[in-house]
């Protein structure tokens, strides 16, 4: 089991975790409130307690935002947003949402089945199917829900299904697989050879799903998709690719890493989000008409939840359409990523090397990571959240920088100088020259 998966499992009420029903019965805290306070204090003392920044995004000025902190409203620059391309403030997106509000009102009115399928939902699903060159698509209220509902439903309902999951898969994928109660095998991260080693031991007639991601959000590394597909095809396994950090970002039309590498036709299910590069909210799958209809018909996470508001669907639709035609945002964002990496390298700030747009600055200490984050905000108006356990394994704490298409050279210069200054103050190790 990987550190990522172990961290996640120990953070939920899993039967195998330290919070299992059997263990809880033995401990049986007499004062539940006191027990909870104690658990929270442990998080704080370990440096893993999460504090939400009270941030107000400024339309038309992103990455600038207003921090409503304890010292009063201050202007800050955001360096940890997943709105990678600034589409959350794009004029076409905002105009589409305003029109939809005026046409349809605020909410969807119910679940998709009862009263909530709006024409914007239909148009968005058609656009997403086209983006990924698939027969069909199905939208959900979030990327988390799309992973949980799809994997949880398919793996649970196919008799004898075995899921082969990358060791660093996202919590939503792990949760969906766990919820399915299907047999699960973990293969080493991005390791097609280990995947094949496991597949060789399984019943060749058993239905199998290989679930993995294209861009992994914390390290920013990219999967060897073609190698994994080669192995999966040799053993007759269905493939499920999470592209949430890649859709909108890569490929000639923003279809993701698989699109950029010409591999879309070989993948059975592509899962994506509308809340990152597309700048709105929601998740989706793109697949064959049969698969989408199956999930639509059997997934409780789809059937029993209120549909996405029409305005959100309209905004996402406008964003997807724009990024299919425009490479300007993608090119500018990649240029800024290169500039940030170059400036940090010149100052010997330790950064994980990867091919993606994610820049992990390695602090490797939870308390210092939080302290560095707080200092950057207070001293320079730079907002970047610390990433600690259980999101990443202990000892790999980091600042996860996400340069956007709309950061300026002045923003990059201030960020690099500020990080170098605090690195010296904290006596943190620098990279070997």
CSV table of N, CA and C in Angstrom, one decimal, residues 143-253:
chain,number,residue,atom,x,y,z
A,143,UNK,N,-15.9,16.6,-9.7
A,143,UNK,CA,-15.0,15.6,-10.1
A,143,UNK,C,-14.9,14.5,-9.1
A,144,UNK,N,-15.0,14.8,-7.8
A,144,UNK,CA,-15.0,13.8,-6.8
A,144,UNK,C,-16.1,12.8,-7.0
A,145,UNK,N,-17.3,13.4,-7.2
A,145,UNK,CA,-18.5,12.6,-7.3
A,145,UNK,C,-18.4,11.7,-8.6
A,146,UNK,N,-17.9,12.3,-9.7
A,146,UNK,CA,-17.9,11.5,-10.9
A,146,UNK,C,-17.0,10.3,-10.7
A,147,UNK,N,-15.8,10.4,-10.0
A,147,UNK,CA,-14.9,9.3,-9.8
A,147,UNK,C,-15.6,8.3,-8.8
A,148,UNK,N,-16.1,8.8,-7.7
A,148,UNK,CA,-16.7,7.9,-6.7
A,148,UNK,C,-17.9,7.2,-7.3
A,149,UNK,N,-18.8,7.9,-8.0
A,149,UNK,CA,-20.0,7.2,-8.5
A,149,UNK,C,-19.7,6.3,-9.6
A,150,UNK,N,-18.8,6.6,-10.6
A,150,UNK,CA,-18.6,5.8,-11.7
A,150,UNK,C,-17.8,4.5,-11.3
A,151,UNK,N,-16.7,4.7,-10.6
A,151,UNK,CA,-15.9,3.5,-10.2
A,151,UNK,C,-16.7,2.6,-9.2
A,152,UNK,N,-17.4,3.3,-8.3
A,152,UNK,CA,-18.2,2.6,-7.3
A,152,UNK,C,-19.3,1.8,-7.9
A,153,UNK,N,-19.9,2.3,-9.0
A,153,UNK,CA,-21.0,1.6,-9.6
A,153,UNK,C,-20.6,0.5,-10.5
A,154,UNK,N,-19.7,0.8,-11.4
A,154,UNK,CA,-19.2,-0.2,-12.4
A,154,UNK,C,-18.6,-1.4,-11.7
A,155,UNK,N,-17.6,-1.1,-10.8
A,155,UNK,CA,-16.9,-2.2,-10.1
A,155,UNK,C,-17.8,-3.0,-9.2
A,156,UNK,N,-18.8,-2.4,-8.6
A,156,UNK,CA,-19.8,-3.1,-7.8
A,156,UNK,C,-20.7,-4.0,-8.5
A,157,UNK,N,-21.2,-3.6,-9.7
A,157,UNK,CA,-22.2,-4.3,-10.4
A,157,UNK,C,-21.8,-5.3,-11.4
A,158,UNK,N,-20.5,-5.3,-11.8
A,158,UNK,CA,-20.0,-6.3,-12.8
A,158,UNK,C,-19.5,-7.5,-11.9
A,159,UNK,N,-20.1,-8.6,-12.1
A,159,UNK,CA,-19.8,-9.8,-11.2
A,159,UNK,C,-18.3,-10.2,-11.4
A,160,UNK,N,-17.7,-10.3,-10.2
A,160,UNK,CA,-16.3,-10.8,-10.2
A,160,UNK,C,-15.3,-9.8,-10.7
A,161,UNK,N,-15.7,-8.5,-10.7
A,161,UNK,CA,-14.8,-7.5,-11.2
A,161,UNK,C,-13.6,-7.3,-10.3
A,162,UNK,N,-12.4,-7.1,-10.9
A,162,UNK,CA,-11.2,-6.8,-10.2
A,162,UNK,C,-10.7,-5.4,-10.6
A,163,UNK,N,-10.4,-4.5,-9.7
A,163,UNK,CA,-9.9,-3.2,-10.0
A,163,UNK,C,-8.4,-3.1,-9.7
A,164,UNK,N,-7.6,-2.7,-10.7
A,164,UNK,CA,-6.2,-2.5,-10.5
A,164,UNK,C,-6.0,-1.0,-10.5
A,165,UNK,N,-5.5,-0.5,-9.3
A,165,UNK,CA,-5.5,0.9,-9.0
A,165,UNK,C,-4.0,1.4,-8.8
A,166,UNK,N,-3.7,2.5,-9.4
A,166,UNK,CA,-2.4,3.1,-9.2
A,166,UNK,C,-2.2,3.5,-7.8
A,167,UNK,N,-1.0,3.3,-7.2
A,167,UNK,CA,-0.8,3.5,-5.8
A,167,UNK,C,-1.0,4.9,-5.4
A,168,UNK,N,-0.9,5.9,-6.3
A,168,UNK,CA,-1.1,7.3,-6.0
A,168,UNK,C,-2.4,7.9,-6.5
A,169,UNK,N,-3.4,7.1,-6.7
A,169,UNK,CA,-4.7,7.6,-7.2
A,169,UNK,C,-5.3,8.5,-6.2
A,170,UNK,N,-6.1,9.4,-6.7
A,170,UNK,CA,-6.8,10.4,-5.9
A,170,UNK,C,-7.8,9.7,-4.9
A,171,UNK,N,-8.0,10.4,-3.8
A,171,UNK,CA,-8.9,9.9,-2.7
A,171,UNK,C,-10.3,9.6,-3.3
A,172,UNK,N,-10.8,10.3,-4.3
A,172,UNK,CA,-12.1,10.0,-4.8
A,172,UNK,C,-12.1,8.7,-5.6
A,173,UNK,N,-11.1,8.3,-6.2
A,173,UNK,CA,-11.0,7.1,-6.9
A,173,UNK,C,-10.9,5.9,-5.9
A,174,UNK,N,-10.0,6.1,-4.9
A,174,UNK,CA,-9.9,5.1,-3.8
A,174,UNK,C,-11.2,4.9,-3.1
A,175,UNK,N,-11.9,6.0,-2.8
A,175,UNK,CA,-13.2,5.9,-2.1
A,175,UNK,C,-14.2,5.1,-3.0
A,176,UNK,N,-14.3,5.4,-4.3
A,176,UNK,CA,-15.2,4.7,-5.2
A,176,UNK,C,-14.9,3.2,-5.3
A,177,UNK,N,-13.6,2.9,-5.4
A,177,UNK,CA,-13.2,1.5,-5.5
A,177,UNK,C,-13.6,0.8,-4.1
A,178,UNK,N,-13.2,1.4,-3.0
A,178,UNK,CA,-13.5,0.8,-1.7
A,178,UNK,C,-15.0,0.6,-1.5
A,179,UNK,N,-15.8,1.6,-1.9
A,179,UNK,CA,-17.2,1.5,-1.8
A,179,UNK,C,-17.8,0.4,-2.6
A,180,UNK,N,-17.2,0.1,-3.8
A,180,UNK,CA,-17.7,-1.0,-4.6
A,180,UNK,C,-17.6,-2.4,-4.0
A,181,UNK,N,-16.7,-2.5,-3.1
A,181,UNK,CA,-16.4,-3.8,-2.4
A,181,UNK,C,-15.8,-4.8,-3.4
A,182,UNK,N,-15.4,-4.4,-4.6
A,182,UNK,CA,-14.8,-5.3,-5.5
A,182,UNK,C,-13.4,-5.6,-5.1
A,183,UNK,N,-12.9,-6.7,-5.6
A,183,UNK,CA,-11.5,-7.1,-5.3
A,183,UNK,C,-10.6,-6.0,-5.9
A,184,UNK,N,-9.6,-5.6,-5.1
A,184,UNK,CA,-8.7,-4.4,-5.5
A,184,UNK,C,-7.3,-4.9,-5.4
A,185,UNK,N,-6.5,-4.5,-6.4
A,185,UNK,CA,-5.1,-4.7,-6.4
A,185,UNK,C,-4.4,-3.4,-6.7
A,186,UNK,N,-3.3,-3.1,-5.9
A,186,UNK,CA,-2.6,-1.8,-6.1
A,186,UNK,C,-1.3,-2.1,-6.8
A,187,UNK,N,-1.1,-1.4,-7.9
A,187,UNK,CA,0.2,-1.5,-8.6
A,187,UNK,C,1.0,-0.3,-8.3
A,188,UNK,N,2.3,-0.5,-8.4
A,188,UNK,CA,3.3,0.6,-8.1
A,188,UNK,C,3.0,1.8,-9.0
A,189,UNK,N,3.3,3.0,-8.4
A,189,UNK,CA,2.9,4.2,-9.1
A,189,UNK,C,3.6,4.3,-10.5
A,190,UNK,N,2.8,4.5,-11.5
A,190,UNK,CA,3.3,4.7,-12.9
A,190,UNK,C,4.2,3.6,-13.4
A,191,UNK,N,3.9,2.4,-12.9
A,191,UNK,CA,4.8,1.2,-13.2
A,191,UNK,C,4.0,0.2,-14.0
A,192,UNK,N,4.1,0.3,-15.3
A,192,UNK,CA,3.4,-0.7,-16.2
A,192,UNK,C,3.9,-2.1,-16.0
A,193,UNK,N,5.2,-2.3,-15.6
A,193,UNK,CA,5.7,-3.6,-15.4
A,193,UNK,C,5.1,-4.3,-14.2
A,194,UNK,N,4.9,-3.5,-13.1
A,194,UNK,CA,4.3,-4.0,-11.9
A,194,UNK,C,2.8,-4.3,-12.2
A,195,UNK,N,2.2,-3.5,-13.0
A,195,UNK,CA,0.8,-3.8,-13.4
A,195,UNK,C,0.7,-5.1,-14.1
A,196,UNK,N,1.6,-5.4,-15.0
A,196,UNK,CA,1.6,-6.6,-15.8
A,196,UNK,C,1.9,-7.8,-14.8
A,197,UNK,N,2.8,-7.6,-13.9
A,197,UNK,CA,3.1,-8.7,-12.9
A,197,UNK,C,1.8,-9.1,-12.2
A,198,UNK,N,1.0,-8.2,-11.8
A,198,UNK,CA,-0.2,-8.5,-11.1
A,198,UNK,C,-1.2,-9.1,-12.0
A,199,UNK,N,-1.4,-8.6,-13.2
A,199,UNK,CA,-2.4,-9.1,-14.1
A,199,UNK,C,-2.1,-10.6,-14.5
A,200,UNK,N,-0.8,-10.9,-14.5
A,200,UNK,CA,-0.4,-12.3,-14.8
A,200,UNK,C,-1.0,-13.3,-13.8
A,201,UNK,N,-1.2,-12.8,-12.6
A,201,UNK,CA,-1.6,-13.7,-11.5
A,201,UNK,C,-3.1,-13.9,-11.4
A,202,UNK,N,-3.9,-13.1,-12.2
A,202,UNK,CA,-5.3,-13.0,-12.1
A,202,UNK,C,-6.0,-14.0,-13.1
A,203,UNK,N,-7.2,-14.4,-12.8
A,203,UNK,CA,-8.0,-15.2,-13.7
A,203,UNK,C,-8.1,-14.5,-15.0
A,204,UNK,N,-7.7,-15.0,-16.1
A,204,UNK,CA,-7.8,-14.3,-17.4
A,204,UNK,C,-9.2,-14.0,-17.9
A,205,UNK,N,-10.2,-14.8,-17.3
A,205,UNK,CA,-11.6,-14.5,-17.7
A,205,UNK,C,-12.3,-13.5,-16.8
A,206,UNK,N,-11.6,-13.1,-15.7
A,206,UNK,CA,-12.3,-12.2,-14.8
A,206,UNK,C,-12.3,-10.8,-15.4
A,207,UNK,N,-13.4,-10.1,-15.3
A,207,UNK,CA,-13.5,-8.7,-15.7
A,207,UNK,C,-12.6,-7.8,-14.9
A,208,UNK,N,-11.8,-6.9,-15.6
A,208,UNK,CA,-10.8,-6.1,-14.9
A,208,UNK,C,-10.9,-4.6,-15.3
A,209,UNK,N,-10.6,-3.7,-14.4
A,209,UNK,CA,-10.6,-2.3,-14.7
A,209,UNK,C,-9.2,-1.8,-14.2
A,210,UNK,N,-8.5,-1.1,-15.1
A,210,UNK,CA,-7.2,-0.5,-14.7
A,210,UNK,C,-7.5,1.0,-14.5
A,211,UNK,N,-7.4,1.5,-13.3
A,211,UNK,CA,-7.7,2.9,-13.0
A,211,UNK,C,-6.5,3.7,-12.6
A,212,UNK,N,-6.3,4.8,-13.3
A,212,UNK,CA,-5.1,5.6,-13.1
A,212,UNK,C,-5.3,7.1,-13.5
A,213,UNK,N,-4.4,7.9,-13.2
A,213,UNK,CA,-4.5,9.4,-13.6
A,213,UNK,C,-3.5,9.7,-14.7
A,214,UNK,N,-3.7,10.8,-15.3
A,214,UNK,CA,-2.7,11.3,-16.3
A,214,UNK,C,-1.7,12.2,-15.6
A,215,UNK,N,-2.2,13.3,-15.0
A,215,UNK,CA,-1.3,14.2,-14.2
A,215,UNK,C,-1.7,14.1,-12.7
A,216,UNK,N,-0.7,13.7,-11.9
A,216,UNK,CA,-0.9,13.5,-10.5
A,216,UNK,C,-0.7,14.9,-9.8
A,217,UNK,N,-1.7,15.3,-9.0
A,217,UNK,CA,-1.9,16.6,-8.6
A,217,UNK,C,-0.8,17.1,-7.6
A,218,UNK,N,-0.2,16.3,-6.8
A,218,UNK,CA,0.7,16.7,-5.8
A,218,UNK,C,2.2,16.7,-6.2
A,219,UNK,N,2.6,15.7,-7.0
A,219,UNK,CA,4.0,15.7,-7.5
A,219,UNK,C,4.0,16.2,-8.9
A,220,UNK,N,2.9,16.3,-9.6
A,220,UNK,CA,2.9,16.8,-10.9
A,220,UNK,C,3.4,15.9,-12.0
A,221,UNK,N,3.7,14.6,-11.7
A,221,UNK,CA,4.2,13.7,-12.6
A,221,UNK,C,3.1,13.2,-13.6
A,222,UNK,N,3.6,12.8,-14.7
A,222,UNK,CA,2.6,12.3,-15.8
A,222,UNK,C,2.8,10.8,-16.0
A,223,UNK,N,1.7,10.1,-16.1
A,223,UNK,CA,1.7,8.7,-16.3
A,223,UNK,C,2.2,8.3,-17.7
A,224,UNK,N,2.8,7.1,-17.7
A,224,UNK,CA,3.2,6.5,-19.0
A,224,UNK,C,2.0,5.8,-19.6
A,225,UNK,N,1.0,6.7,-20.1
A,225,UNK,CA,-0.3,6.2,-20.5
A,225,UNK,C,-0.2,5.1,-21.5
A,226,UNK,N,0.6,5.3,-22.6
A,226,UNK,CA,0.7,4.3,-23.6
A,226,UNK,C,1.2,2.9,-23.1
A,227,UNK,N,2.2,2.9,-22.2
A,227,UNK,CA,2.7,1.7,-21.7
A,227,UNK,C,1.6,1.0,-20.8
A,228,UNK,N,0.8,1.7,-20.1
A,228,UNK,CA,-0.2,1.2,-19.2
A,228,UNK,C,-1.3,0.6,-20.1
A,229,UNK,N,-1.7,1.3,-21.2
A,229,UNK,CA,-2.7,0.8,-22.1
A,229,UNK,C,-2.2,-0.5,-22.8
A,230,UNK,N,-1.0,-0.5,-23.2
A,230,UNK,CA,-0.4,-1.7,-23.8
A,230,UNK,C,-0.7,-2.9,-22.9
A,231,UNK,N,-0.4,-2.8,-21.7
A,231,UNK,CA,-0.5,-3.9,-20.7
A,231,UNK,C,-2.0,-4.2,-20.5
A,232,UNK,N,-2.8,-3.2,-20.3
A,232,UNK,CA,-4.2,-3.5,-20.1
A,232,UNK,C,-4.9,-4.2,-21.3
A,233,UNK,N,-4.5,-3.8,-22.5
A,233,UNK,CA,-5.1,-4.4,-23.7
A,233,UNK,C,-4.6,-5.9,-23.8
A,234,UNK,N,-3.4,-6.2,-23.4
A,234,UNK,CA,-2.9,-7.5,-23.5
A,234,UNK,C,-3.7,-8.5,-22.6
A,235,UNK,N,-4.3,-7.9,-21.5
A,235,UNK,CA,-5.0,-8.8,-20.6
A,235,UNK,C,-6.5,-8.5,-20.6
A,236,UNK,N,-7.0,-7.8,-21.6
A,236,UNK,CA,-8.4,-7.6,-21.8
A,236,UNK,C,-9.0,-6.7,-20.7
A,237,UNK,N,-8.3,-5.8,-20.1
A,237,UNK,CA,-8.8,-5.0,-19.0
A,237,UNK,C,-9.4,-3.7,-19.6
A,238,UNK,N,-10.5,-3.2,-19.0
A,238,UNK,CA,-11.1,-1.9,-19.3
A,238,UNK,C,-10.2,-0.9,-18.7
A,239,UNK,N,-10.1,0.3,-19.3
A,239,UNK,CA,-9.2,1.4,-18.8
A,239,UNK,C,-10.0,2.6,-18.4
A,240,UNK,N,-9.7,3.2,-17.2
A,240,UNK,CA,-10.3,4.3,-16.6
A,240,UNK,C,-9.3,5.4,-16.3
A,241,UNK,N,-9.3,6.5,-17.0
A,241,UNK,CA,-8.2,7.5,-16.9
A,241,UNK,C,-8.8,8.8,-16.3
A,242,UNK,N,-8.3,9.2,-15.2
A,242,UNK,CA,-8.7,10.5,-14.5
A,242,UNK,C,-7.8,11.6,-15.1
A,243,UNK,N,-8.4,12.5,-15.8
A,243,UNK,CA,-7.7,13.6,-16.5
A,243,UNK,C,-8.0,15.0,-15.9
A,244,UNK,N,-8.4,15.0,-14.6
A,244,UNK,CA,-8.9,16.3,-14.0
A,244,UNK,C,-7.8,17.4,-14.1
A,245,UNK,N,-6.6,17.1,-13.9
A,245,UNK,CA,-5.6,18.2,-13.9
A,245,UNK,C,-5.0,18.4,-15.3
A,246,UNK,N,-5.6,17.7,-16.3
A,246,UNK,CA,-5.0,17.8,-17.7
A,246,UNK,C,-6.0,18.4,-18.7
A,247,UNK,N,-7.3,18.2,-18.4
A,247,UNK,CA,-8.3,18.7,-19.4
A,247,UNK,C,-8.3,20.2,-19.4
A,248,UNK,N,-8.3,20.7,-20.7
A,248,UNK,CA,-8.2,22.2,-20.9
A,248,UNK,C,-6.7,22.6,-21.0
A,249,UNK,N,-5.8,21.8,-20.5
A,249,UNK,CA,-4.4,22.2,-20.4
A,249,UNK,C,-3.5,21.6,-21.5
A,250,UNK,N,-3.9,20.5,-22.0
A,250,UNK,CA,-3.0,19.8,-23.0
A,250,UNK,C,-3.8,19.3,-24.2
A,251,UNK,N,-3.1,19.1,-25.3
A,251,UNK,CA,-3.8,18.7,-26.5
A,251,UNK,C,-4.2,19.9,-27.3
A,252,UNK,N,-4.4,19.7,-28.6
A,252,UNK,CA,-4.7,20.8,-29.5
A,252,UNK,C,-6.0,21.5,-29.2
A,253,UNK,N,-6.9,20.7,-28.6
A,253,UNK,CA,-8.2,21.3,-28.2
A,253,UNK,C,-8.5,21.3,-26.7
